[in-house]
Amino acid sequence: MRHDLITLNQWIDTDSRVLDLGCGDGMLLEHLVENKKVRGLGVEIDSDNITKCIAKGLNVIEQDIDNGLSNFADNSFDTVLLTQTLQAVRRPDYVLQEMLRVGKECIITFPNFGHWQARLYLMLRGKMPVSKMMPYHWYDTPNIHFCTVKDFELLCKDQQIKILHRTVQSAQGADSTIKTPHWYNKLWPNFLGAHAIYHVTR
Amino acid sequence: MTSAFNKAGSVGIVTPQTAHFEQPFKVSCGRELPSLDIVYETYGELNADHSNAVLVCHALSGDHHAAGYHSADDKKPGWWDNYIGPGKAIDTNLFYVVSLNNIGGCAGSTGPSSINPETNEPWGPDFPTLRVRDWVETQRMLADSLAIEQWAAVIGGSLGGMQAMRWALEYPERLRHCVVIASALKLTAQNIAFNKTSRTAISSDPDFHDGRYYQHDTLPRRGLAIARMIGHITYLSDGVMGEKFGRDLRSGTFEQGVESELEFQVESYLRHQGDVFSESFDANTYMLMTKALDFFDLAREYADDPVKAFKAAKCRFLVVSFTSDWRFSPERSREIVNALIGAEKSVSYAEVDAPLGHDSFLLPVERYNNLFTAYMRKVAQEHQSLPQGDDHAA
């Protein structure tokens, strides 16, 4: 199993209500429905992804997160997920606030721009980093708000968001079954972690 | 765009059947119909435990003939042939599809043009006022007569979607899925206004005779044609009318120095649609159906709270809207979806980018077809995994 899933899994209760914002093709939600028996709802804007979710038997609604979550009641979900989407929204700070209004707890994952490879790329080449994980150019990327682990934690501090857990994963570990060594998380996560996973609450 | 539609098959030649109900039917307005005829068609095979039945509810001008052809000479198939048939979204290889003409209709089921046994005259304007719940109730009677304890899905577009939602509230145990396409919790004032204008066109036709035109051996053709023209304009979008007809002329000329009667293509199209409809549809049915549409408000008896209304529902929901539909706009569908979310029900929602307006729900639209098909495949997987045998799983 993918390591980011193992990490997420331990923070989500069986039978709980889960809202997955930007759920993509529903891979994560399907995993949680099967393994955690969650009552899940996905939110997505891509039409092909919506059909894929429906084909998996998932609940998914077509909605643009940038237009807010006002149709969801306060505390109506146990966990609200935002995986690999934070950097693509217009106002990450508003989205975070809305997530914490709708959900009791939130899980956010994003590519860490403070990762040493990104820093090295920019330093040596003087250009915005392009990698396998972030394959776009600066002008055509849907990822309009890149941040680092440090940036994210500063925002959390500003908004009085409580960080319950933080995990970073190596470039290989994020998308595979290769386990990221523990010392990554202890020693300089903003430098070593390519991929950040946060579990937060109010 | 139509590739998926061309490949799929047809249910072929179909023959309508009639279910007769001898016992009086208590109408929600308080009156009674002494007996009922319900004309219906079925497509596909009912499985051993009767778990694969799908009910298709028609909209304003629809009827029981949803798919296939009545004869080899038929030029046009049923009204939802794009989506019902072998390999289609409502796959007749997987489902047993039931499609009926609602009571109050004019395609064979008991309606204003039927004979009132008390007077031996057609009911005409004296036919009891119907509400969406009366259709659900009579559909339930048909389900009982076909030994269908639980529908795999109840499906409808527009007014049909209202029936599907009403099913979910009235008989929550009797459906597993509810598919609501281009519909609304209730009509807007603008929508009621369009219906009123259509009804006025009919009632002001001198041939209408207060609805007793059968006795005068005539039909309010002009009024009904205008009603249909108004409807057609609102079912299409500005964009698609522009694309389809533009400002093209059917006759006449724009030439300088020439005086001629102009007829735009769009005029000719509307006139044709109106003419065909006025010969084939009953004006009293049109009055009755539009009034039922105006009356409908899913949450009225639930303290006007749609969240409260949906609390009783047990099925899963698929809601679909079309971006260019301004008669039943995506906003109306989002109201349905948000109420379902509030009621903590299982719901999926797609807002399909289609240029064809309200009529999109009838027409071949690739994305709509893909997601509708994907949803129905999952519905089919459920009854395929139910225990088959004598003891029914419902």
Coordinates of C-alpha atoms in Angstrom, one line a residue:
Chain A
M1 CA 0.0 0.0 0.0
R2 CA 1.1 3.5 -0.7
H3 CA 2.8 5.1 2.3
D4 CA 0.7 8.3 2.2
L5 CA -2.4 6.1 2.5
I6 CA -1.0 4.3 5.5
T7 CA -0.4 7.6 7.2
L8 CA -3.8 9.0 6.4
N9 CA -5.5 5.7 7.4
Q10 CA -4.4 5.9 11.0
W11 CA -6.0 9.4 11.4
I12 CA -9.4 8.4 10.1
D13 CA -11.9 6.6 12.3
T14 CA -14.0 3.6 11.0
D15 CA -17.5 4.5 10.1
S16 CA -16.8 8.3 10.1
R17 CA -18.0 10.9 7.7
V18 CA -15.3 12.0 5.2
L19 CA -15.3 14.8 2.7
D20 CA -12.6 14.6 0.1
L21 CA -12.1 18.0 -1.6
G22 CA -10.6 17.6 -5.1
C23 CA -11.0 13.9 -4.9
G24 CA -9.7 13.2 -8.4
D25 CA -10.6 9.8 -9.7
G26 CA -11.7 8.7 -6.2
M27 CA -8.7 6.4 -5.5
L28 CA -8.2 7.6 -1.9
L29 CA -12.0 7.8 -1.2
E30 CA -12.5 4.3 -2.5
H31 CA -9.7 3.0 -0.3
L32 CA -11.3 4.6 2.7
V33 CA -14.7 3.3 1.9
E34 CA -13.4 -0.2 1.5
N35 CA -10.9 -0.2 4.4
K36 CA -12.5 2.1 6.9
K37 CA -16.2 1.8 6.0
V38 CA -16.3 5.6 5.9
R39 CA -19.4 7.4 4.6
G40 CA -17.5 9.4 2.0
L41 CA -18.3 12.3 -0.3
G42 CA -16.0 13.6 -3.0
V43 CA -15.9 17.1 -4.5
E44 CA -14.4 17.4 -7.9
I45 CA -14.5 19.7 -11.0
D46 CA -13.0 17.5 -13.7
S47 CA -15.7 15.8 -15.7
D48 CA -13.8 12.6 -16.5
N49 CA -12.8 12.2 -12.8
I50 CA -16.4 12.6 -11.8
T51 CA -17.4 9.8 -14.1
K52 CA -14.6 7.6 -12.8
C53 CA -15.8 8.2 -9.2
I54 CA -19.3 7.3 -10.2
A55 CA -18.0 4.1 -11.9
K56 CA -16.4 3.2 -8.6
G57 CA -19.8 3.6 -6.9
L58 CA -18.6 6.7 -4.9
N59 CA -20.6 9.7 -4.0
V60 CA -19.2 12.7 -5.8
I61 CA -20.5 16.1 -6.5
E62 CA -19.4 18.6 -9.1
Q63 CA -18.4 21.8 -7.4
D64 CA -15.6 24.3 -7.6
I65 CA -13.9 24.6 -4.2
D66 CA -12.8 28.1 -5.1
N67 CA -16.5 29.1 -4.9
G68 CA -16.5 28.1 -1.2
L69 CA -18.1 25.3 0.8
S70 CA -21.2 27.3 2.0
N71 CA -23.5 24.4 1.0
F72 CA -21.9 22.2 3.8
A73 CA -23.0 22.7 7.4
D74 CA -20.7 23.4 10.3
N75 CA -19.1 20.2 11.7
S76 CA -21.0 18.1 9.3
F77 CA -18.0 15.8 8.6
D78 CA -15.5 14.1 10.9
T79 CA -12.6 14.6 8.5
V80 CA -12.2 16.9 5.5
L81 CA -9.4 15.9 3.1
L82 CA -7.5 18.1 0.8
T83 CA -4.8 16.0 -0.9
Q84 CA -2.4 17.6 -3.4
T85 CA -4.9 20.4 -4.1
L86 CA -4.0 23.2 -1.6
Q87 CA -1.5 24.6 -4.1
A88 CA -4.1 24.7 -6.8
V89 CA -6.8 26.8 -5.1
R90 CA -7.2 30.5 -5.4
R91 CA -7.1 31.3 -1.7
P92 CA -5.6 28.5 0.4
D93 CA -6.2 30.4 3.6
Y94 CA -10.0 30.7 2.9
V95 CA -10.2 27.1 1.9
L96 CA -8.4 26.0 5.1
Q97 CA -10.9 28.1 7.2
E98 CA -13.8 26.6 5.4
M99 CA -12.5 23.1 5.8
L100 CA -12.1 23.6 9.5
R101 CA -15.7 24.9 9.8
V102 CA -17.1 21.9 7.9
G103 CA -14.9 19.2 9.4
K104 CA -13.9 18.5 13.0
E105 CA -10.4 17.5 11.7
C106 CA -8.7 18.1 8.4
I107 CA -5.9 16.3 6.5
I108 CA -3.9 18.3 4.0
T109 CA -1.2 17.1 1.8
F110 CA 1.0 19.2 -0.6
P111 CA 4.3 19.1 -2.4
N112 CA 6.9 20.9 -0.3
F113 CA 8.6 23.6 -2.2
G114 CA 11.2 23.8 0.5
H115 CA 12.5 20.4 -0.5
W116 CA 16.2 20.4 -1.2
Q117 CA 15.7 19.4 -4.9
A118 CA 13.5 22.4 -5.5
R119 CA 15.9 24.7 -3.8
L120 CA 18.8 23.3 -5.7
Y121 CA 17.0 23.5 -9.0
L122 CA 16.2 27.2 -8.4
M123 CA 19.6 27.9 -7.2
L124 CA 21.6 26.2 -9.9
R125 CA 19.3 26.8 -12.9
G126 CA 17.6 30.0 -11.8
K127 CA 14.3 28.7 -13.1
M128 CA 11.1 27.5 -11.5
P129 CA 11.5 23.8 -10.7
V130 CA 10.0 21.3 -13.0
S131 CA 10.0 17.7 -11.9
K132 CA 8.2 14.4 -12.3
M133 CA 5.9 15.3 -9.4
M134 CA 5.4 18.9 -10.6
P135 CA 5.7 18.6 -14.4
Y136 CA 4.3 22.0 -15.3
H137 CA 5.9 25.2 -16.4
W138 CA 5.3 28.4 -14.3
Y139 CA 2.9 29.8 -17.0
D140 CA 0.6 26.7 -17.5
T141 CA 0.6 25.2 -14.0
P142 CA -2.6 24.7 -12.2
N143 CA -0.5 24.9 -9.1
I144 CA -0.7 28.6 -8.4
H145 CA 0.2 28.7 -4.7
F146 CA 3.2 26.6 -3.9
C147 CA 4.4 26.7 -0.3
T148 CA 6.9 25.1 2.0
V149 CA 6.5 23.2 5.2
K150 CA 7.5 26.3 7.1
D151 CA 5.1 28.6 5.1
F152 CA 2.2 26.2 5.9
E153 CA 3.1 26.1 9.6
L154 CA 3.2 29.9 9.8
L155 CA -0.2 30.1 8.2
C156 CA -1.5 27.6 10.8
K157 CA 0.0 29.7 13.6
D158 CA -1.6 32.9 12.1
Q159 CA -5.0 31.2 11.9
Q160 CA -4.7 29.5 15.3
I161 CA -4.9 26.1 13.6
K162 CA -3.7 23.3 15.8
I163 CA -1.4 20.8 14.1
L164 CA -2.2 17.3 15.4
H165 CA 0.4 15.4 13.3
R166 CA 2.9 16.2 10.6
T167 CA 4.7 13.7 8.4
V168 CA 6.9 14.3 5.5
Q169 CA 7.9 11.8 2.9
S170 CA 10.8 11.5 0.6
A171 CA 10.4 12.0 -3.2
Q172 CA 10.3 8.2 -3.6
G173 CA 8.1 7.6 -0.6
A174 CA 5.3 9.9 -1.5
D175 CA 3.9 7.9 -4.4
S176 CA 5.2 4.4 -3.7
T177 CA 5.5 1.8 -1.1
I178 CA 9.1 2.8 -0.2
K179 CA 9.1 3.8 3.4
T180 CA 10.6 7.2 4.2
P181 CA 13.2 6.9 7.0
H182 CA 12.0 8.2 10.4
W183 CA 14.9 10.7 10.7
Y184 CA 13.4 12.7 7.8
N185 CA 10.7 13.8 10.1
K186 CA 12.9 14.6 13.0
L187 CA 15.7 16.3 11.2
W188 CA 14.9 19.3 9.0
P189 CA 11.6 18.2 7.4
N190 CA 11.4 21.3 5.3
F191 CA 14.6 20.4 3.6
L192 CA 14.3 16.7 3.3
G193 CA 10.5 16.1 2.8
A194 CA 9.3 16.3 -0.8
H195 CA 5.7 15.7 0.3
A196 CA 4.0 17.0 3.4
I197 CA 1.0 15.5 5.2
Y198 CA -0.7 17.5 8.0
H199 CA -3.5 16.5 10.3
V200 CA -5.0 19.6 11.8
T201 CA -7.9 20.9 13.9
R202 CA -9.2 24.1 15.4
Chain B
M1 CA -20.2 13.0 -30.4
T2 CA -22.7 10.4 -31.2
S3 CA -20.3 7.4 -31.5
A4 CA -21.5 5.8 -28.3
F5 CA -25.1 6.2 -29.4
N6 CA -24.7 4.7 -32.9
K7 CA -23.1 1.6 -31.5
A8 CA -25.7 0.7 -29.0
G9 CA -28.8 -1.2 -30.1
S10 CA -32.5 -0.7 -30.1
V11 CA -35.1 -2.6 -28.2
G12 CA -36.8 -3.1 -31.5
I13 CA -40.6 -3.4 -32.0
V14 CA -42.5 -2.9 -28.7
T15 CA -46.2 -3.4 -28.0
P16 CA -47.9 -1.3 -25.3
Q17 CA -50.0 -3.1 -22.7
T18 CA -52.9 -1.9 -20.5
A19 CA -53.3 -2.5 -16.8
H20 CA -56.9 -2.1 -15.7
F21 CA -57.7 -1.3 -12.1
E22 CA -61.3 -1.8 -11.2
Q23 CA -61.3 -0.3 -7.7
P24 CA -61.9 3.4 -7.3
F25 CA -58.8 5.6 -7.1
K26 CA -58.8 8.3 -4.4
V27 CA -57.2 11.4 -6.0
S28 CA -55.2 13.7 -3.7
C29 CA -57.5 16.6 -4.4
G30 CA -60.2 14.6 -2.6
R31 CA -62.2 13.4 -5.6
E32 CA -62.3 9.8 -6.9
L33 CA -61.8 8.1 -10.3
P34 CA -64.1 5.1 -10.5
S35 CA -61.5 2.9 -12.3
L36 CA -58.2 3.3 -14.0
D37 CA -56.4 2.2 -17.2
I38 CA -52.7 2.5 -17.2
V39 CA -50.9 2.0 -20.5
Y40 CA -47.3 0.9 -20.3
E41 CA -44.4 -0.6 -22.1
T42 CA -41.6 -2.8 -20.8
Y43 CA -38.2 -3.5 -22.2
G44 CA -35.8 -6.2 -21.1
E45 CA -36.4 -9.2 -18.9
L46 CA -37.5 -9.3 -15.3
N47 CA -35.1 -11.4 -13.4
A48 CA -36.0 -14.3 -11.1
D49 CA -36.2 -12.3 -7.8
H50 CA -37.7 -9.2 -9.6
S51 CA -34.7 -7.1 -8.5
N52 CA -33.7 -5.5 -11.8
A53 CA -36.8 -3.4 -12.5
V54 CA -36.4 0.3 -13.4
L55 CA -39.2 2.8 -13.6
V56 CA -39.0 5.6 -16.1
C57 CA -41.2 8.6 -15.3
H58 CA -42.1 10.8 -18.2
A59 CA -42.1 14.6 -18.4
L60 CA -44.8 17.1 -19.5
S61 CA -45.4 15.8 -23.0
G62 CA -44.0 12.3 -22.8
D63 CA -45.8 9.0 -22.6
H64 CA -45.2 5.3 -22.2
H65 CA -43.4 5.0 -25.5
A66 CA -39.9 5.6 -24.3
A67 CA -37.9 3.3 -26.5
G68 CA -38.0 1.2 -29.6
Y69 CA -40.6 1.3 -32.4
H70 CA -44.3 0.5 -32.6
S71 CA -44.0 -0.8 -36.1
A72 CA -41.4 -1.4 -38.8
D73 CA -42.6 1.8 -40.6
D74 CA -42.1 4.0 -37.5
K75 CA -39.8 6.9 -38.4
K76 CA -39.1 7.9 -34.8
P77 CA -38.3 5.7 -31.8
G78 CA -39.6 6.4 -28.3
W79 CA -38.7 9.6 -26.6
W80 CA -35.8 8.3 -24.6
D81 CA -34.4 5.8 -27.1
N82 CA -31.0 7.6 -26.8
Y83 CA -30.7 6.2 -23.2
I84 CA -32.8 3.0 -23.1
G85 CA -31.8 -0.1 -25.0
P86 CA -29.2 -2.9 -25.2
G87 CA -25.8 -1.5 -24.3
K88 CA -27.3 2.0 -23.5
A89 CA -27.3 3.8 -20.2
I90 CA -30.4 2.1 -19.1
D91 CA -29.2 -1.2 -20.5
T92 CA -32.1 -3.5 -21.3
N93 CA -29.7 -6.5 -21.2
L94 CA -29.4 -5.7 -17.5
F95 CA -32.6 -4.1 -16.5
Y96 CA -36.4 -4.7 -16.9
V97 CA -37.6 -1.2 -17.8
V98 CA -41.2 -0.1 -17.1
S99 CA -42.4 3.1 -18.8
L100 CA -46.0 4.2 -18.4
N101 CA -48.4 6.9 -19.6
N102 CA -49.3 8.7 -16.4
I103 CA -53.0 9.1 -15.6
G104 CA -54.3 12.4 -16.9
G105 CA -52.3 11.8 -20.0
C106 CA -53.5 11.4 -23.6
A107 CA -51.8 8.3 -24.9
G108 CA -54.2 5.7 -23.6
S109 CA -54.2 5.9 -19.8
T110 CA -57.3 7.3 -18.0
G111 CA -57.3 11.1 -18.7
P112 CA -59.5 14.0 -19.7
S113 CA -60.2 12.4 -23.1
S114 CA -61.4 9.2 -21.5
I115 CA -65.1 8.6 -21.0
N116 CA -66.5 9.5 -17.6
P117 CA -68.8 6.5 -16.8
E118 CA -71.1 8.7 -14.9
T119 CA -71.9 11.0 -17.8
N120 CA -70.9 8.8 -20.7
E121 CA -69.1 11.9 -22.0
P122 CA -65.4 12.6 -22.1
W123 CA -64.2 14.0 -18.8
G124 CA -62.7 17.1 -20.4
P125 CA -62.1 19.9 -18.0
D126 CA -64.0 18.0 -15.2
F127 CA -61.1 15.5 -14.9
P128 CA -59.9 15.7 -11.3
T129 CA -56.9 17.9 -10.6
L130 CA -53.8 15.8 -10.3
R131 CA -50.7 16.2 -8.3
V132 CA -47.3 14.5 -8.7
R133 CA -48.1 12.2 -5.8
D134 CA -51.1 10.8 -7.7
W135 CA -48.8 9.7 -10.4
V136 CA -46.5 8.1 -7.8
E137 CA -49.5 6.4 -6.3
T138 CA -50.7 5.0 -9.6
Q139 CA -47.1 3.9 -10.5
R140 CA -47.1 2.1 -7.2
M141 CA -50.3 0.3 -8.1
L142 CA -48.7 -0.7 -11.5
A143 CA -45.6 -1.9 -9.6
D144 CA -47.8 -4.1 -7.4
S145 CA -49.6 -5.6 -10.4
L146 CA -46.2 -6.4 -12.0
A147 CA -45.0 -8.0 -8.7
I148 CA -42.2 -5.5 -8.3
E149 CA -41.6 -5.0 -4.7
Q150 CA -38.6 -2.7 -5.0
W151 CA -37.3 -0.8 -8.0
A152 CA -33.6 -1.0 -8.7
A153 CA -34.0 2.7 -9.8
V154 CA -36.7 5.2 -10.4
I155 CA -35.6 7.6 -13.1
G156 CA -37.0 10.8 -14.5
G157 CA -36.1 14.1 -16.2
S158 CA -37.8 17.4 -15.5
L159 CA -41.4 16.6 -14.3
G160 CA -40.3 13.0 -14.3
G161 CA -37.5 13.8 -11.8
M162 CA -40.2 15.3 -9.5
Q163 CA -42.0 11.9 -9.6
A164 CA -38.7 10.1 -8.8
M165 CA -38.0 12.3 -5.8
R166 CA -41.6 11.9 -4.6
W167 CA -41.1 8.1 -4.8
A168 CA -38.1 8.4 -2.5
L169 CA -40.1 10.2 0.1
E170 CA -43.4 8.3 -0.2
Y171 CA -42.1 4.8 -0.6
P172 CA -38.5 4.8 0.7
E173 CA -38.3 1.0 1.0
R174 CA -39.4 0.5 -2.6
L175 CA -36.4 1.9 -4.5
R176 CA -32.7 1.6 -4.2
H177 CA -31.7 4.5 -6.5
C178 CA -33.3 7.7 -7.6
V179 CA -32.0 9.4 -10.7
V180 CA -33.2 13.1 -11.0
I181 CA -32.3 14.8 -14.3
A182 CA -32.8 18.5 -15.1
S183 CA -35.4 18.8 -12.4
A184 CA -36.3 21.0 -9.4
L185 CA -37.6 20.9 -5.9
K186 CA -40.3 23.3 -7.1
L187 CA -40.9 25.6 -10.0
T188 CA -39.8 29.2 -10.0
A189 CA -42.2 32.1 -10.6
Q190 CA -40.7 32.5 -14.1
N191 CA -41.4 28.9 -14.8
I192 CA -45.0 29.1 -13.6
A193 CA -45.4 32.3 -15.7
F194 CA -44.4 30.4 -18.9
N195 CA -46.9 27.6 -18.0
K196 CA -49.6 30.2 -17.5
T197 CA -48.9 31.9 -20.8
S198 CA -49.2 28.5 -22.5
R199 CA -52.4 27.7 -20.8
T200 CA -53.8 31.2 -21.7
A201 CA -52.9 30.5 -25.4
I202 CA -55.0 27.3 -25.2
S203 CA -57.9 28.7 -23.3
S204 CA -58.2 31.7 -25.5
D205 CA -58.5 29.6 -28.6
P206 CA -62.2 29.8 -29.7
D207 CA -62.1 26.1 -30.5
F208 CA -61.2 25.3 -26.9
H209 CA -64.9 25.7 -25.7
D210 CA -63.8 25.7 -22.0
G211 CA -62.2 22.3 -22.5
R212 CA -65.4 20.7 -24.1
Y213 CA -64.0 20.7 -27.6
Y214 CA -64.6 16.9 -27.9
Q215 CA -68.3 17.6 -27.9
H216 CA -67.8 20.3 -30.6
D217 CA -65.9 17.9 -32.7
T218 CA -63.0 20.2 -32.9
L219 CA -59.5 20.8 -31.4
P220 CA -57.9 24.0 -30.1
R221 CA -55.1 23.6 -32.5
R222 CA -53.9 27.2 -32.6
G223 CA -53.8 27.5 -28.9
L224 CA -52.0 24.2 -28.4
A225 CA -49.5 25.0 -31.1
I226 CA -48.7 28.4 -29.5
A227 CA -48.3 26.6 -26.1
R228 CA -45.9 24.2 -27.7
M229 CA -43.9 27.0 -29.5
I230 CA -43.5 28.8 -26.2
G231 CA -42.4 25.5 -24.6
H232 CA -39.9 24.8 -27.3
I233 CA -38.3 28.2 -27.0
T234 CA -37.7 27.7 -23.3
Y235 CA -36.5 24.1 -23.7
L236 CA -33.7 25.2 -26.1
S237 CA -30.9 27.7 -25.4
D238 CA -30.2 30.9 -27.2
G239 CA -26.9 29.4 -28.3
V240 CA -28.3 26.3 -29.8
M241 CA -31.1 28.1 -31.6
G242 CA -28.5 30.4 -33.1
E243 CA -26.4 27.5 -34.2
K244 CA -29.3 25.5 -35.6
F245 CA -31.2 28.3 -37.4
G246 CA -29.2 31.5 -37.2
R247 CA -31.0 34.1 -39.2
D248 CA -31.3 31.8 -42.2
L249 CA -34.4 32.3 -44.4
R250 CA -36.7 29.6 -45.5
S251 CA -38.5 31.9 -47.9
G252 CA -38.3 35.5 -49.1
T253 CA -35.2 37.6 -49.6
F254 CA -33.3 40.5 -48.0
E255 CA -32.5 42.0 -51.4
Q256 CA -32.8 45.7 -51.9
G257 CA -35.7 46.8 -54.0
V258 CA -37.6 43.6 -53.6
E259 CA -40.7 43.3 -51.4
S260 CA -41.2 39.8 -50.2
E261 CA -42.7 38.0 -47.2
L262 CA -39.9 36.7 -45.0
E263 CA -39.9 33.5 -43.2
F264 CA -36.9 32.6 -41.0
Q265 CA -35.9 29.0 -40.5
V266 CA -36.6 29.3 -36.8
E267 CA -40.2 30.4 -37.6
S268 CA -40.8 27.4 -39.9
Y269 CA -39.3 25.1 -37.3
L270 CA -41.6 26.4 -34.5
R271 CA -44.6 26.3 -36.7
H272 CA -43.9 22.7 -37.6
Q273 CA -43.4 21.7 -34.0
G274 CA -46.6 23.4 -33.0
D275 CA -48.6 21.9 -35.8
V276 CA -47.5 18.3 -35.1
F277 CA -48.1 18.7 -31.4
S278 CA -51.5 20.2 -31.8
E279 CA -52.7 17.2 -33.7
S280 CA -51.2 14.6 -31.4
F281 CA -51.6 16.0 -27.9
D282 CA -54.6 16.7 -25.8
A283 CA -55.2 20.3 -24.7
N284 CA -56.8 19.3 -21.4
T285 CA -53.9 17.0 -20.6
Y286 CA -51.6 20.0 -21.3
M287 CA -53.6 22.1 -18.9
L288 CA -53.6 19.4 -16.2
M289 CA -49.9 18.5 -16.5
T290 CA -48.7 22.1 -16.4
K291 CA -50.9 22.8 -13.3
A292 CA -49.4 19.7 -11.6
L293 CA -46.0 21.1 -12.4
D294 CA -46.9 24.5 -10.9
F295 CA -48.4 22.9 -7.8
F296 CA -45.4 20.7 -7.0
D297 CA -43.3 21.6 -4.1
L298 CA -41.4 18.6 -2.7
A299 CA -40.9 20.2 0.8
R300 CA -44.3 21.9 1.3
E301 CA -45.5 19.4 3.8
Y302 CA -42.1 19.2 5.5
A303 CA -42.3 22.7 6.9
D304 CA -40.8 23.9 3.6
D305 CA -37.5 22.4 4.5
P306 CA -36.1 20.1 1.8
V307 CA -33.5 18.7 4.2
K308 CA -36.3 17.5 6.4
A309 CA -38.2 16.2 3.4
F310 CA -35.3 14.0 2.3
K311 CA -34.6 12.6 5.8
A312 CA -37.1 9.8 5.2
A313 CA -35.4 8.7 1.9
K314 CA -33.3 5.5 2.0
C315 CA -32.1 5.3 -1.6
R316 CA -29.0 6.7 -3.3
F317 CA -29.4 9.6 -5.6
L318 CA -27.9 10.8 -8.8
V319 CA -28.6 14.4 -9.8
V320 CA -27.7 15.8 -13.2
S321 CA -28.2 19.2 -14.7
F322 CA -27.1 21.0 -17.9
T323 CA -25.3 24.3 -18.0
S324 CA -27.4 25.8 -20.8
D325 CA -30.7 24.7 -19.2
W326 CA -32.5 27.9 -18.1
R327 CA -35.9 26.4 -17.6
F328 CA -34.6 24.0 -14.9
S329 CA -31.2 25.6 -14.3
P330 CA -28.3 23.9 -12.5
E331 CA -29.0 26.2 -9.6
R332 CA -32.3 24.2 -9.1
S333 CA -30.4 20.9 -9.2
R334 CA -27.9 22.2 -6.7
E335 CA -30.8 23.0 -4.3
I336 CA -31.7 19.3 -4.5
V337 CA -28.1 18.2 -4.0
N338 CA -27.6 20.5 -1.0
A339 CA -30.7 19.3 0.6
L340 CA -29.5 15.7 0.2
I341 CA -26.1 16.6 1.6
G342 CA -27.9 18.3 4.5
A343 CA -30.0 15.2 5.1
E344 CA -26.8 13.0 5.0
K345 CA -28.0 11.0 2.0
S346 CA -25.8 9.3 -0.6
V347 CA -25.7 11.7 -3.6
S348 CA -23.7 12.2 -6.7
Y349 CA -24.1 15.3 -8.9
A350 CA -22.9 16.3 -12.3
E351 CA -23.3 19.6 -14.0
V352 CA -23.0 18.7 -17.7
D353 CA -21.7 21.3 -20.1
A354 CA -24.1 20.9 -22.9
P355 CA -25.4 23.6 -25.3
L356 CA -28.8 22.1 -25.9
G357 CA -30.8 23.7 -23.0
H358 CA -33.4 21.7 -21.1
D359 CA -33.9 19.3 -24.0
S360 CA -30.3 18.1 -23.3
F361 CA -31.8 15.4 -21.1
L362 CA -33.4 13.7 -24.1
L363 CA -30.6 14.3 -26.6
P364 CA -27.3 12.4 -27.2
V365 CA -24.7 14.2 -25.0
E366 CA -21.5 12.2 -24.6
R367 CA -20.5 13.2 -21.0
Y368 CA -24.1 12.8 -19.8
N369 CA -24.2 9.4 -21.4
N370 CA -20.9 8.3 -19.9
L371 CA -21.8 9.2 -16.3
F372 CA -25.3 7.9 -16.6
T373 CA -24.0 4.6 -18.0
A374 CA -21.4 4.4 -15.3
Y375 CA -24.0 5.0 -12.6
M376 CA -26.4 2.4 -14.0
R377 CA -23.7 -0.2 -14.3
K378 CA -23.1 0.1 -10.6
V379 CA -26.8 -0.2 -10.0
A380 CA -26.9 -3.4 -12.0
Q381 CA -23.9 -4.8 -10.1
E382 CA -26.0 -4.6 -6.9
H383 CA -28.9 -6.8 -8.2
Q384 CA -26.4 -9.1 -9.9
S385 CA -24.8 -9.8 -6.5
L386 CA -28.1 -10.1 -4.7
P387 CA -29.0 -13.7 -3.8
Q388 CA -31.0 -15.1 -6.7
G389 CA -33.8 -17.7 -6.1
D390 CA -37.3 -18.1 -4.8
D391 CA -36.9 -16.0 -1.7
H392 CA -36.9 -12.5 -3.0
A393 CA -34.2 -10.2 -1.8
A394 CA -36.4 -7.1 -1.5

